[in-house]
Amino acid sequence: ETGVTQSPTHLIKTRGQQVTLRCSSQSGHNTVSWYQQALGQGPQFIFQYYREEENGRGNFPPRFSGLQFPNYSSELNVNALELDDSALYLCASSFSGGTLKTQYFGPGTRLLVL
Amino acid sequence: DAKTTQPTSMDCAEGRAANLPCNHSTISGNEYVYWYRQIHSQGPQYIIHGLKNNETNEMASLIITEDRKSSTLILPHATLRDTAVYYCIAFNAGNNRKLIWGLGTSLAVNP
Protein backbone atom coordinates (compact mmCIF):
# COMPACT_ATOMS: atom_id res chain seq x y z
CA GLU A 1 0.00 0.00 0.00
CA THR A 2 1.41 3.37 -1.03
CA GLY A 3 -1.09 5.57 0.75
CA VAL A 4 -2.07 7.14 -2.57
CA THR A 5 -5.80 6.90 -3.14
CA GLN A 6 -7.88 7.61 -6.23
CA SER A 7 -11.59 7.96 -6.81
CA PRO A 8 -13.70 6.72 -8.37
CA THR A 9 -12.29 3.29 -9.21
CA HIS A 10 -14.40 2.92 -12.35
CA LEU A 11 -16.38 5.37 -14.43
CA ILE A 12 -18.49 5.21 -17.58
CA LYS A 13 -19.17 8.37 -19.59
CA THR A 14 -20.46 9.19 -23.02
CA ARG A 15 -18.66 11.11 -25.74
CA GLY A 16 -18.76 14.86 -25.22
CA GLN A 17 -19.24 14.71 -21.46
CA GLN A 18 -16.83 16.01 -18.84
CA VAL A 19 -15.17 14.01 -16.06
CA THR A 20 -13.29 14.78 -12.84
CA LEU A 21 -10.93 12.29 -11.27
CA ARG A 22 -9.49 12.70 -7.79
CA CYS A 23 -6.23 11.76 -6.10
CA SER A 24 -5.04 12.00 -2.51
CA SER A 25 -1.28 11.95 -2.16
CA GLN A 26 0.79 10.02 0.35
CA SER A 27 1.38 11.74 3.66
CA GLY A 28 4.41 14.03 3.45
CA HIS A 29 4.32 14.26 -0.35
CA ASN A 30 3.80 17.62 -2.06
CA THR A 31 3.83 16.71 -5.76
CA VAL A 32 1.28 14.87 -7.86
CA SER A 33 1.78 13.51 -11.38
CA TRP A 34 -0.95 12.17 -13.65
CA TYR A 35 -0.57 9.47 -16.29
CA GLN A 36 -2.88 7.92 -18.87
CA GLN A 37 -2.49 4.24 -19.69
CA ALA A 38 -4.27 2.80 -22.71
CA LEU A 39 -4.82 -0.94 -22.85
CA GLY A 40 -1.60 -2.81 -23.59
CA GLN A 41 0.57 0.33 -23.41
CA GLY A 42 2.84 1.87 -20.83
CA PRO A 43 1.60 4.95 -18.95
CA GLN A 44 1.88 8.33 -20.70
CA PHE A 45 2.66 11.45 -18.70
CA ILE A 46 -0.16 14.01 -18.68
CA PHE A 47 1.10 16.67 -16.23
CA GLN A 48 2.52 17.29 -12.79
CA TYR A 49 1.48 19.67 -10.01
CA TYR A 50 3.71 21.15 -7.34
CA ARG A 51 2.66 23.87 -4.91
CA GLU A 52 -0.68 24.17 -6.70
CA GLU A 53 1.00 25.06 -10.01
CA GLU A 54 1.43 22.97 -13.14
CA ASN A 55 5.07 21.85 -13.17
CA GLY A 56 5.43 20.10 -16.49
CA ARG A 57 3.06 18.79 -19.13
CA GLY A 58 3.08 15.97 -21.63
CA ASN A 59 1.63 15.90 -25.13
CA PHE A 60 -2.03 16.21 -24.15
CA PRO A 61 -4.55 18.80 -25.42
CA PRO A 62 -5.82 21.66 -23.24
CA ARG A 63 -9.09 19.83 -22.55
CA PHE A 64 -7.01 17.87 -20.03
CA SER A 65 -6.59 20.15 -17.04
CA GLY A 66 -5.81 19.78 -13.39
CA LEU A 67 -5.76 21.29 -9.97
CA GLN A 68 -3.79 20.80 -6.82
CA PHE A 69 -5.19 21.86 -3.47
CA PRO A 70 -3.38 23.20 -0.37
CA ASN A 71 -3.50 19.72 1.19
CA TYR A 72 -1.66 18.45 -1.95
CA SER A 73 -4.58 16.40 -3.21
CA SER A 74 -5.30 16.81 -6.90
CA GLU A 75 -7.96 16.61 -9.59
CA LEU A 76 -7.74 15.72 -13.25
CA ASN A 77 -10.49 17.17 -15.43
CA VAL A 78 -11.18 16.08 -18.97
CA ASN A 79 -13.66 18.03 -21.10
CA ALA A 80 -15.37 17.00 -24.31
CA LEU A 81 -14.59 13.33 -23.81
CA GLU A 82 -13.58 11.30 -26.85
CA LEU A 83 -13.67 7.55 -27.33
CA ASP A 84 -9.84 7.44 -27.22
CA ASP A 85 -9.89 8.86 -23.71
CA SER A 86 -10.92 5.42 -22.50
CA ALA A 87 -7.98 4.35 -20.36
CA LEU A 88 -6.63 3.75 -16.88
CA TYR A 89 -5.76 7.08 -15.26
CA LEU A 90 -2.98 6.91 -12.72
CA CYS A 91 -1.85 9.41 -10.18
CA ALA A 92 1.51 9.31 -8.48
CA SER A 93 2.73 11.31 -5.51
CA SER A 94 6.27 12.27 -4.62
CA PHE A 95 8.20 14.66 -2.41
CA SER A 96 9.99 17.52 -4.12
CA GLY A 97 12.56 18.48 -1.60
CA GLY A 98 14.88 15.57 -1.17
CA THR A 99 17.56 14.22 -3.46
CA LEU A 100 15.36 11.56 -4.94
CA LYS A 101 11.78 12.05 -5.98
CA THR A 102 10.48 8.53 -6.29
CA GLN A 103 6.90 8.47 -7.53
CA TYR A 104 4.40 6.20 -5.78
CA PHE A 105 1.22 5.28 -7.59
CA GLY A 106 -2.39 4.94 -6.63
CA PRO A 107 -4.62 2.09 -7.86
CA GLY A 108 -5.94 4.10 -10.82
CA THR A 109 -9.34 5.08 -12.19
CA ARG A 110 -10.60 3.13 -15.18
CA LEU A 111 -12.57 5.38 -17.51
CA LEU A 112 -14.74 4.03 -20.30
CA VAL A 113 -16.10 6.48 -22.86
CA LEU A 114 -19.01 5.22 -24.96
CA ASP B 1 15.54 11.26 -21.04
CA ALA B 2 17.17 7.99 -22.02
CA LYS B 3 15.09 5.24 -23.59
CA THR B 4 15.19 1.70 -22.32
CA THR B 5 14.83 -1.62 -24.15
CA GLN B 6 13.42 -4.74 -22.54
CA PRO B 7 12.37 -8.18 -23.82
CA THR B 8 8.65 -8.39 -24.48
CA SER B 9 8.08 -11.46 -22.35
CA MET B 10 9.82 -13.97 -20.12
CA ASP B 11 8.94 -17.14 -18.23
CA CYS B 12 10.23 -18.33 -14.89
CA ALA B 13 9.57 -21.39 -12.75
CA GLU B 14 8.16 -20.78 -9.30
CA GLY B 15 10.91 -20.77 -6.68
CA ARG B 16 13.65 -19.99 -9.17
CA ALA B 17 15.36 -16.65 -9.67
CA ALA B 18 13.89 -14.36 -12.30
CA ASN B 19 16.48 -12.21 -14.07
CA LEU B 20 14.98 -9.37 -16.08
CA PRO B 21 17.39 -7.48 -18.34
CA CYS B 22 17.20 -3.86 -19.47
CA ASN B 23 19.32 -1.90 -21.92
CA HIS B 24 19.76 1.84 -21.43
CA SER B 25 22.78 2.62 -23.58
CA THR B 26 22.07 6.38 -23.77
CA ILE B 27 21.59 6.90 -20.05
CA SER B 28 23.11 10.13 -18.76
CA GLY B 29 25.11 10.58 -15.60
CA ASN B 30 22.28 12.07 -13.59
CA GLU B 31 19.68 9.48 -14.53
CA TYR B 32 18.79 6.70 -12.14
CA VAL B 33 17.58 3.27 -13.21
CA TYR B 34 14.15 2.68 -11.74
CA TRP B 35 12.08 -0.49 -11.79
CA TYR B 36 8.33 -0.70 -11.35
CA ARG B 37 5.91 -3.55 -11.87
CA GLN B 38 2.23 -3.61 -12.68
CA ILE B 39 -0.06 -6.47 -11.79
CA HIS B 40 -3.36 -6.90 -13.66
CA SER B 41 -3.67 -3.23 -14.64
CA GLN B 42 -3.41 -2.07 -11.04
CA GLY B 43 -1.29 0.96 -10.25
CA PRO B 44 2.44 0.46 -10.86
CA GLN B 45 4.39 -0.65 -7.82
CA TYR B 46 7.84 0.78 -7.14
CA ILE B 47 10.44 -1.97 -6.76
CA ILE B 48 13.95 -0.55 -6.60
CA HIS B 49 16.28 2.04 -8.09
CA GLY B 50 20.00 2.59 -8.46
CA LEU B 51 22.56 4.94 -9.92
CA LYS B 52 25.91 3.14 -10.17
CA ASN B 53 26.13 0.60 -7.40
CA ASN B 54 24.22 -2.64 -7.09
CA GLU B 55 21.23 -2.37 -4.81
CA THR B 56 19.15 -4.83 -2.80
CA ASN B 57 15.94 -4.48 -0.85
CA GLU B 58 13.29 -6.82 0.47
CA MET B 59 11.74 -7.22 -2.97
CA ALA B 60 14.63 -7.53 -5.39
CA SER B 61 18.24 -6.89 -6.34
CA LEU B 62 19.43 -4.53 -9.05
CA ILE B 63 22.69 -5.15 -10.86
CA ILE B 64 23.99 -2.23 -12.96
CA THR B 65 26.92 -2.75 -15.31
CA GLU B 66 30.00 -0.64 -14.75
CA ASP B 67 29.39 1.39 -17.93
CA ARG B 68 25.75 1.84 -16.84
CA LYS B 69 24.47 0.83 -20.26
CA SER B 70 22.45 -2.07 -18.96
CA SER B 71 21.02 -3.52 -15.79
CA THR B 72 19.31 -6.64 -14.47
CA LEU B 73 16.50 -6.90 -11.97
CA ILE B 74 16.67 -10.09 -9.95
CA LEU B 75 13.74 -11.59 -8.09
CA PRO B 76 15.59 -14.23 -6.06
CA HIS B 77 12.76 -16.69 -5.46
CA ALA B 78 9.89 -15.93 -7.82
CA THR B 79 6.34 -16.72 -6.72
CA LEU B 80 3.10 -16.80 -8.69
CA ARG B 81 2.33 -13.35 -7.24
CA ASP B 82 5.34 -11.96 -9.10
CA THR B 83 3.56 -12.48 -12.42
CA ALA B 84 3.33 -8.92 -13.76
CA VAL B 85 4.64 -6.46 -16.32
CA TYR B 86 8.02 -5.10 -15.24
CA TYR B 87 9.12 -1.66 -16.39
CA CYS B 88 12.68 -0.36 -16.43
CA ILE B 89 12.92 3.44 -16.59
CA ALA B 90 15.82 5.87 -16.79
CA PHE B 91 14.66 8.72 -14.58
CA ASN B 92 16.25 12.04 -13.81
CA ALA B 93 15.10 12.03 -10.22
CA GLY B 94 16.68 15.41 -9.68
CA ASN B 95 14.26 17.33 -11.85
CA ASN B 96 11.25 15.26 -10.77
CA ARG B 97 9.46 15.42 -14.04
CA LYS B 98 7.93 12.62 -16.00
CA LEU B 99 8.59 8.92 -15.99
CA ILE B 100 8.93 7.69 -19.58
CA TRP B 101 7.50 4.18 -19.88
CA GLY B 102 8.10 1.61 -22.58
CA LEU B 103 6.09 -1.58 -22.96
CA GLY B 104 7.96 -3.44 -20.24
CA THR B 105 8.56 -7.17 -19.86
CA SER B 106 5.61 -9.43 -19.17
CA LEU B 107 6.90 -11.99 -16.67
CA ALA B 108 4.96 -15.21 -16.25
CA VAL B 109 5.86 -17.27 -13.19
CA ASN B 110 4.78 -20.85 -13.75
CA PRO B 111 4.02 -23.48 -11.08
PDB file of C-alpha atoms in Angstrom:
ATOM      1  CA  GLU A   1       0.000   0.000   0.000  1.00  0.00           C
ATOM      2  CA  THR A   2       1.408   3.370  -1.031  1.00  0.00           C
ATOM      3  CA  GLY A   3      -1.093   5.569   0.748  1.00  0.00           C
ATOM      4  CA  VAL A   4      -2.071   7.142  -2.565  1.00  0.00           C
ATOM      5  CA  THR A   5      -5.803   6.903  -3.139  1.00  0.00           C
ATOM      6  CA  GLN A   6      -7.882   7.615  -6.232  1.00  0.00           C
ATOM      7  CA  SER A   7     -11.594   7.965  -6.806  1.00  0.00           C
ATOM      8  CA  PRO A   8     -13.699   6.722  -8.365  1.00  0.00           C
ATOM      9  CA  THR A   9     -12.293   3.287  -9.210  1.00  0.00           C
ATOM     10  CA  HIS A  10     -14.395   2.923 -12.354  1.00  0.00           C
ATOM     11  CA  LEU A  11     -16.384   5.365 -14.434  1.00  0.00           C
ATOM     12  CA  ILE A  12     -18.494   5.215 -17.584  1.00  0.00           C
ATOM     13  CA  LYS A  13     -19.173   8.370 -19.586  1.00  0.00           C
ATOM     14  CA  THR A  14     -20.461   9.191 -23.023  1.00  0.00           C
ATOM     15  CA  ARG A  15     -18.659  11.113 -25.742  1.00  0.00           C
ATOM     16  CA  GLY A  16     -18.756  14.865 -25.218  1.00  0.00           C
ATOM     17  CA  GLN A  17     -19.243  14.712 -21.461  1.00  0.00           C
ATOM     18  CA  GLN A  18     -16.831  16.009 -18.839  1.00  0.00           C
ATOM     19  CA  VAL A  19     -15.175  14.014 -16.058  1.00  0.00           C
ATOM     20  CA  THR A  20     -13.287  14.781 -12.843  1.00  0.00           C
ATOM     21  CA  LEU A  21     -10.927  12.292 -11.273  1.00  0.00           C
ATOM     22  CA  ARG A  22      -9.486  12.699  -7.786  1.00  0.00           C
ATOM     23  CA  CYS A  23      -6.233  11.764  -6.095  1.00  0.00           C
ATOM     24  CA  SER A  24      -5.038  11.999  -2.511  1.00  0.00           C
ATOM     25  CA  SER A  25      -1.282  11.948  -2.159  1.00  0.00           C
ATOM     26  CA  GLN A  26       0.792  10.023   0.345  1.00  0.00           C
ATOM     27  CA  SER A  27       1.375  11.740   3.659  1.00  0.00           C
ATOM     28  CA  GLY A  28       4.411  14.030   3.446  1.00  0.00           C
ATOM     29  CA  HIS A  29       4.321  14.264  -0.346  1.00  0.00           C
ATOM     30  CA  ASN A  30       3.801  17.618  -2.062  1.00  0.00           C
ATOM     31  CA  THR A  31       3.828  16.713  -5.765  1.00  0.00           C
ATOM     32  CA  VAL A  32       1.281  14.870  -7.864  1.00  0.00           C
ATOM     33  CA  SER A  33       1.783  13.507 -11.379  1.00  0.00           C
ATOM     34  CA  TRP A  34      -0.954  12.170 -13.646  1.00  0.00           C
ATOM     35  CA  TYR A  35      -0.570   9.475 -16.292  1.00  0.00           C
ATOM     36  CA  GLN A  36      -2.877   7.923 -18.870  1.00  0.00           C
ATOM     37  CA  GLN A  37      -2.491   4.244 -19.689  1.00  0.00           C
ATOM     38  CA  ALA A  38      -4.270   2.800 -22.706  1.00  0.00           C
ATOM     39  CA  LEU A  39      -4.822  -0.941 -22.851  1.00  0.00           C
ATOM     40  CA  GLY A  40      -1.601  -2.809 -23.587  1.00  0.00           C
ATOM     41  CA  GLN A  41       0.567   0.325 -23.406  1.00  0.00           C
ATOM     42  CA  GLY A  42       2.840   1.872 -20.832  1.00  0.00           C
ATOM     43  CA  PRO A  43       1.602   4.948 -18.953  1.00  0.00           C
ATOM     44  CA  GLN A  44       1.882   8.331 -20.705  1.00  0.00           C
ATOM     45  CA  PHE A  45       2.659  11.448 -18.695  1.00  0.00           C
ATOM     46  CA  ILE A  46      -0.155  14.014 -18.677  1.00  0.00           C
ATOM     47  CA  PHE A  47       1.104  16.667 -16.234  1.00  0.00           C
ATOM     48  CA  GLN A  48       2.520  17.294 -12.792  1.00  0.00           C
ATOM     49  CA  TYR A  49       1.483  19.667 -10.014  1.00  0.00           C
ATOM     50  CA  TYR A  50       3.707  21.148  -7.345  1.00  0.00           C
ATOM     51  CA  ARG A  51       2.664  23.869  -4.912  1.00  0.00           C
ATOM     52  CA  GLU A  52      -0.676  24.169  -6.696  1.00  0.00           C
ATOM     53  CA  GLU A  53       1.002  25.058 -10.011  1.00  0.00           C
ATOM     54  CA  GLU A  54       1.434  22.965 -13.141  1.00  0.00           C
ATOM     55  CA  ASN A  55       5.066  21.855 -13.174  1.00  0.00           C
ATOM     56  CA  GLY A  56       5.427  20.099 -16.494  1.00  0.00           C
ATOM     57  CA  ARG A  57       3.056  18.791 -19.134  1.00  0.00           C
ATOM     58  CA  GLY A  58       3.083  15.968 -21.627  1.00  0.00           C
ATOM     59  CA  ASN A  59       1.631  15.895 -25.129  1.00  0.00           C
ATOM     60  CA  PHE A  60      -2.032  16.211 -24.149  1.00  0.00           C
ATOM     61  CA  PRO A  61      -4.547  18.804 -25.418  1.00  0.00           C
ATOM     62  CA  PRO A  62      -5.824  21.662 -23.236  1.00  0.00           C
ATOM     63  CA  ARG A  63      -9.089  19.830 -22.554  1.00  0.00           C
ATOM     64  CA  PHE A  64      -7.007  17.868 -20.033  1.00  0.00           C
ATOM     65  CA  SER A  65      -6.594  20.148 -17.040  1.00  0.00           C
ATOM     66  CA  GLY A  66      -5.815  19.777 -13.389  1.00  0.00           C
ATOM     67  CA  LEU A  67      -5.765  21.290  -9.971  1.00  0.00           C
ATOM     68  CA  GLN A  68      -3.789  20.804  -6.818  1.00  0.00           C
ATOM     69  CA  PHE A  69      -5.185  21.856  -3.468  1.00  0.00           C
ATOM     70  CA  PRO A  70      -3.384  23.197  -0.366  1.00  0.00           C
ATOM     71  CA  ASN A  71      -3.501  19.717   1.189  1.00  0.00           C
ATOM     72  CA  TYR A  72      -1.658  18.454  -1.948  1.00  0.00           C
ATOM     73  CA  SER A  73      -4.582  16.397  -3.212  1.00  0.00           C
ATOM     74  CA  SER A  74      -5.298  16.807  -6.899  1.00  0.00           C
ATOM     75  CA  GLU A  75      -7.955  16.612  -9.586  1.00  0.00           C
ATOM     76  CA  LEU A  76      -7.741  15.718 -13.250  1.00  0.00           C
ATOM     77  CA  ASN A  77     -10.487  17.171 -15.433  1.00  0.00           C
ATOM     78  CA  VAL A  78     -11.181  16.081 -18.972  1.00  0.00           C
ATOM     79  CA  ASN A  79     -13.656  18.033 -21.098  1.00  0.00           C
ATOM     80  CA  ALA A  80     -15.366  16.997 -24.313  1.00  0.00           C
ATOM     81  CA  LEU A  81     -14.590  13.325 -23.815  1.00  0.00           C
ATOM     82  CA  GLU A  82     -13.579  11.301 -26.850  1.00  0.00           C
ATOM     83  CA  LEU A  83     -13.671   7.551 -27.326  1.00  0.00           C
ATOM     84  CA  ASP A  84      -9.843   7.440 -27.224  1.00  0.00           C
ATOM     85  CA  ASP A  85      -9.894   8.859 -23.709  1.00  0.00           C
ATOM     86  CA  SER A  86     -10.919   5.421 -22.496  1.00  0.00           C
ATOM     87  CA  ALA A  87      -7.981   4.346 -20.359  1.00  0.00           C
ATOM     88  CA  LEU A  88      -6.625   3.747 -16.876  1.00  0.00           C
ATOM     89  CA  TYR A  89      -5.762   7.077 -15.263  1.00  0.00           C
ATOM     90  CA  LEU A  90      -2.983   6.908 -12.720  1.00  0.00           C
ATOM     91  CA  CYS A  91      -1.853   9.415 -10.181  1.00  0.00           C
ATOM     92  CA  ALA A  92       1.514   9.306  -8.475  1.00  0.00           C
ATOM     93  CA  SER A  93       2.729  11.312  -5.512  1.00  0.00           C
ATOM     94  CA  SER A  94       6.275  12.270  -4.625  1.00  0.00           C
ATOM     95  CA  PHE A  95       8.205  14.658  -2.413  1.00  0.00           C
ATOM     96  CA  SER A  96       9.986  17.517  -4.124  1.00  0.00           C
ATOM     97  CA  GLY A  97      12.558  18.477  -1.597  1.00  0.00           C
ATOM     98  CA  GLY A  98      14.879  15.568  -1.170  1.00  0.00           C
ATOM     99  CA  THR A  99      17.558  14.219  -3.455  1.00  0.00           C
ATOM    100  CA  LEU A 100      15.360  11.556  -4.944  1.00  0.00           C
ATOM    101  CA  LYS A 101      11.782  12.051  -5.977  1.00  0.00           C
ATOM    102  CA  THR A 102      10.477   8.531  -6.289  1.00  0.00           C
ATOM    103  CA  GLN A 103       6.900   8.467  -7.530  1.00  0.00           C
ATOM    104  CA  TYR A 104       4.398   6.203  -5.782  1.00  0.00           C
ATOM    105  CA  PHE A 105       1.221   5.275  -7.586  1.00  0.00           C
ATOM    106  CA  GLY A 106      -2.395   4.936  -6.632  1.00  0.00           C
ATOM    107  CA  PRO A 107      -4.622   2.091  -7.865  1.00  0.00           C
ATOM    108  CA  GLY A 108      -5.941   4.096 -10.816  1.00  0.00           C
ATOM    109  CA  THR A 109      -9.336   5.077 -12.188  1.00  0.00           C
ATOM    110  CA  ARG A 110     -10.598   3.129 -15.176  1.00  0.00           C
ATOM    111  CA  LEU A 111     -12.572   5.381 -17.509  1.00  0.00           C
ATOM    112  CA  LEU A 112     -14.737   4.029 -20.297  1.00  0.00           C
ATOM    113  CA  VAL A 113     -16.104   6.477 -22.859  1.00  0.00           C
ATOM    114  CA  LEU A 114     -19.014   5.220 -24.957  1.00  0.00           C
TER     115      LEU A 114
ATOM    116  CA  ASP B   1      15.543  11.257 -21.035  1.00  0.00           C
ATOM    117  CA  ALA B   2      17.174   7.985 -22.024  1.00  0.00           C
ATOM    118  CA  LYS B   3      15.089   5.243 -23.591  1.00  0.00           C
ATOM    119  CA  THR B   4      15.187   1.696 -22.323  1.00  0.00           C
ATOM    120  CA  THR B   5      14.831  -1.619 -24.146  1.00  0.00           C
ATOM    121  CA  GLN B   6      13.421  -4.742 -22.537  1.00  0.00           C
ATOM    122  CA  PRO B   7      12.373  -8.176 -23.818  1.00  0.00           C
ATOM    123  CA  THR B   8       8.655  -8.387 -24.482  1.00  0.00           C
ATOM    124  CA  SER B   9       8.076 -11.463 -22.352  1.00  0.00           C
ATOM    125  CA  MET B  10       9.819 -13.969 -20.119  1.00  0.00           C
ATOM    126  CA  ASP B  11       8.945 -17.136 -18.229  1.00  0.00           C
ATOM    127  CA  CYS B  12      10.230 -18.334 -14.889  1.00  0.00           C
ATOM    128  CA  ALA B  13       9.569 -21.386 -12.752  1.00  0.00           C
ATOM    129  CA  GLU B  14       8.159 -20.779  -9.300  1.00  0.00           C
ATOM    130  CA  GLY B  15      10.912 -20.769  -6.679  1.00  0.00           C
ATOM    131  CA  ARG B  16      13.653 -19.994  -9.170  1.00  0.00           C
ATOM    132  CA  ALA B  17      15.358 -16.650  -9.669  1.00  0.00           C
ATOM    133  CA  ALA B  18      13.887 -14.362 -12.296  1.00  0.00           C
ATOM    134  CA  ASN B  19      16.480 -12.212 -14.074  1.00  0.00           C
ATOM    135  CA  LEU B  20      14.981  -9.365 -16.076  1.00  0.00           C
ATOM    136  CA  PRO B  21      17.385  -7.476 -18.345  1.00  0.00           C
ATOM    137  CA  CYS B  22      17.198  -3.863 -19.467  1.00  0.00           C
ATOM    138  CA  ASN B  23      19.315  -1.905 -21.919  1.00  0.00           C
ATOM    139  CA  HIS B  24      19.758   1.840 -21.428  1.00  0.00           C
ATOM    140  CA  SER B  25      22.778   2.622 -23.577  1.00  0.00           C
ATOM    141  CA  THR B  26      22.074   6.384 -23.769  1.00  0.00           C
ATOM    142  CA  ILE B  27      21.592   6.902 -20.047  1.00  0.00           C
ATOM    143  CA  SER B  28      23.108  10.127 -18.756  1.00  0.00           C
ATOM    144  CA  GLY B  29      25.110  10.576 -15.600  1.00  0.00           C
ATOM    145  CA  ASN B  30      22.278  12.072 -13.587  1.00  0.00           C
ATOM    146  CA  GLU B  31      19.675   9.482 -14.535  1.00  0.00           C
ATOM    147  CA  TYR B  32      18.793   6.703 -12.140  1.00  0.00           C
ATOM    148  CA  VAL B  33      17.583   3.266 -13.215  1.00  0.00           C
ATOM    149  CA  TYR B  34      14.146   2.676 -11.738  1.00  0.00           C
ATOM    150  CA  TRP B  35      12.082  -0.492 -11.785  1.00  0.00           C
ATOM    151  CA  TYR B  36       8.333  -0.704 -11.350  1.00  0.00           C
ATOM    152  CA  ARG B  37       5.910  -3.546 -11.874  1.00  0.00           C
ATOM    153  CA  GLN B  38       2.226  -3.613 -12.685  1.00  0.00           C
ATOM    154  CA  ILE B  39      -0.062  -6.467 -11.791  1.00  0.00           C
ATOM    155  CA  HIS B  40      -3.364  -6.901 -13.660  1.00  0.00           C
ATOM    156  CA  SER B  41      -3.666  -3.226 -14.642  1.00  0.00           C
ATOM    157  CA  GLN B  42      -3.413  -2.073 -11.042  1.00  0.00           C
ATOM    158  CA  GLY B  43      -1.291   0.965 -10.247  1.00  0.00           C
ATOM    159  CA  PRO B  44       2.437   0.460 -10.863  1.00  0.00           C
ATOM    160  CA  GLN B  45       4.387  -0.645  -7.822  1.00  0.00           C
ATOM    161  CA  TYR B  46       7.837   0.784  -7.136  1.00  0.00           C
ATOM    162  CA  ILE B  47      10.439  -1.968  -6.759  1.00  0.00           C
ATOM    163  CA  ILE B  48      13.953  -0.551  -6.605  1.00  0.00           C
ATOM    164  CA  HIS B  49      16.276   2.040  -8.092  1.00  0.00           C
ATOM    165  CA  GLY B  50      19.999   2.588  -8.459  1.00  0.00           C
ATOM    166  CA  LEU B  51      22.564   4.942  -9.923  1.00  0.00           C
ATOM    167  CA  LYS B  52      25.912   3.145 -10.165  1.00  0.00           C
ATOM    168  CA  ASN B  53      26.129   0.601  -7.400  1.00  0.00           C
ATOM    169  CA  ASN B  54      24.222  -2.637  -7.094  1.00  0.00           C
ATOM    170  CA  GLU B  55      21.229  -2.375  -4.808  1.00  0.00           C
ATOM    171  CA  THR B  56      19.151  -4.830  -2.804  1.00  0.00           C
ATOM    172  CA  ASN B  57      15.943  -4.477  -0.853  1.00  0.00           C
ATOM    173  CA  GLU B  58      13.287  -6.819   0.467  1.00  0.00           C
ATOM    174  CA  MET B  59      11.740  -7.224  -2.973  1.00  0.00           C
ATOM    175  CA  ALA B  60      14.628  -7.529  -5.393  1.00  0.00           C
ATOM    176  CA  SER B  61      18.239  -6.892  -6.342  1.00  0.00           C
ATOM    177  CA  LEU B  62      19.430  -4.527  -9.046  1.00  0.00           C
ATOM    178  CA  ILE B  63      22.688  -5.148 -10.856  1.00  0.00           C
ATOM    179  CA  ILE B  64      23.994  -2.234 -12.962  1.00  0.00           C
ATOM    180  CA  THR B  65      26.923  -2.746 -15.312  1.00  0.00           C
ATOM    181  CA  GLU B  66      30.002  -0.643 -14.754  1.00  0.00           C
ATOM    182  CA  ASP B  67      29.394   1.391 -17.929  1.00  0.00           C
ATOM    183  CA  ARG B  68      25.747   1.837 -16.839  1.00  0.00           C
ATOM    184  CA  LYS B  69      24.469   0.828 -20.263  1.00  0.00           C
ATOM    185  CA  SER B  70      22.449  -2.069 -18.956  1.00  0.00           C
ATOM    186  CA  SER B  71      21.020  -3.517 -15.787  1.00  0.00           C
ATOM    187  CA  THR B  72      19.315  -6.638 -14.473  1.00  0.00           C
ATOM    188  CA  LEU B  73      16.503  -6.898 -11.966  1.00  0.00           C
ATOM    189  CA  ILE B  74      16.674 -10.089  -9.954  1.00  0.00           C
ATOM    190  CA  LEU B  75      13.739 -11.591  -8.094  1.00  0.00           C
ATOM    191  CA  PRO B  76      15.589 -14.226  -6.063  1.00  0.00           C
ATOM    192  CA  HIS B  77      12.755 -16.691  -5.455  1.00  0.00           C
ATOM    193  CA  ALA B  78       9.890 -15.935  -7.820  1.00  0.00           C
ATOM    194  CA  THR B  79       6.344 -16.722  -6.722  1.00  0.00           C
ATOM    195  CA  LEU B  80       3.104 -16.798  -8.686  1.00  0.00           C
ATOM    196  CA  ARG B  81       2.330 -13.352  -7.239  1.00  0.00           C
ATOM    197  CA  ASP B  82       5.344 -11.959  -9.099  1.00  0.00           C
ATOM    198  CA  THR B  83       3.557 -12.477 -12.419  1.00  0.00           C
ATOM    199  CA  ALA B  84       3.332  -8.924 -13.758  1.00  0.00           C
ATOM    200  CA  VAL B  85       4.635  -6.457 -16.324  1.00  0.00           C
ATOM    201  CA  TYR B  86       8.018  -5.096 -15.243  1.00  0.00           C
ATOM    202  CA  TYR B  87       9.122  -1.656 -16.389  1.00  0.00           C
ATOM    203  CA  CYS B  88      12.680  -0.359 -16.433  1.00  0.00           C
ATOM    204  CA  ILE B  89      12.915   3.436 -16.592  1.00  0.00           C
ATOM    205  CA  ALA B  90      15.821   5.873 -16.786  1.00  0.00           C
ATOM    206  CA  PHE B  91      14.663   8.721 -14.582  1.00  0.00           C
ATOM    207  CA  ASN B  92      16.248  12.043 -13.808  1.00  0.00           C
ATOM    208  CA  ALA B  93      15.098  12.025 -10.219  1.00  0.00           C
ATOM    209  CA  GLY B  94      16.683  15.406  -9.680  1.00  0.00           C
ATOM    210  CA  ASN B  95      14.257  17.329 -11.849  1.00  0.00           C
ATOM    211  CA  ASN B  96      11.252  15.256 -10.772  1.00  0.00           C
ATOM    212  CA  ARG B  97       9.455  15.421 -14.043  1.00  0.00           C
ATOM    213  CA  LYS B  98       7.931  12.616 -16.002  1.00  0.00           C
ATOM    214  CA  LEU B  99       8.592   8.918 -15.986  1.00  0.00           C
ATOM    215  CA  ILE B 100       8.932   7.686 -19.576  1.00  0.00           C
ATOM    216  CA  TRP B 101       7.501   4.185 -19.876  1.00  0.00           C
ATOM    217  CA  GLY B 102       8.102   1.606 -22.580  1.00  0.00           C
ATOM    218  CA  LEU B 103       6.086  -1.576 -22.958  1.00  0.00           C
ATOM    219  CA  GLY B 104       7.959  -3.444 -20.242  1.00  0.00           C
ATOM    220  CA  THR B 105       8.555  -7.169 -19.860  1.00  0.00           C
ATOM    221  CA  SER B 106       5.606  -9.426 -19.174  1.00  0.00           C
ATOM    222  CA  LEU B 107       6.903 -11.991 -16.674  1.00  0.00           C
ATOM    223  CA  ALA B 108       4.956 -15.210 -16.248  1.00  0.00           C
ATOM    224  CA  VAL B 109       5.860 -17.274 -13.192  1.00  0.00           C
ATOM    225  CA  ASN B 110       4.780 -20.850 -13.746  1.00  0.00           C
ATOM    226  CA  PRO B 111       4.021 -23.481 -11.085  1.00  0.00           C
TER     227      PRO B 111
END
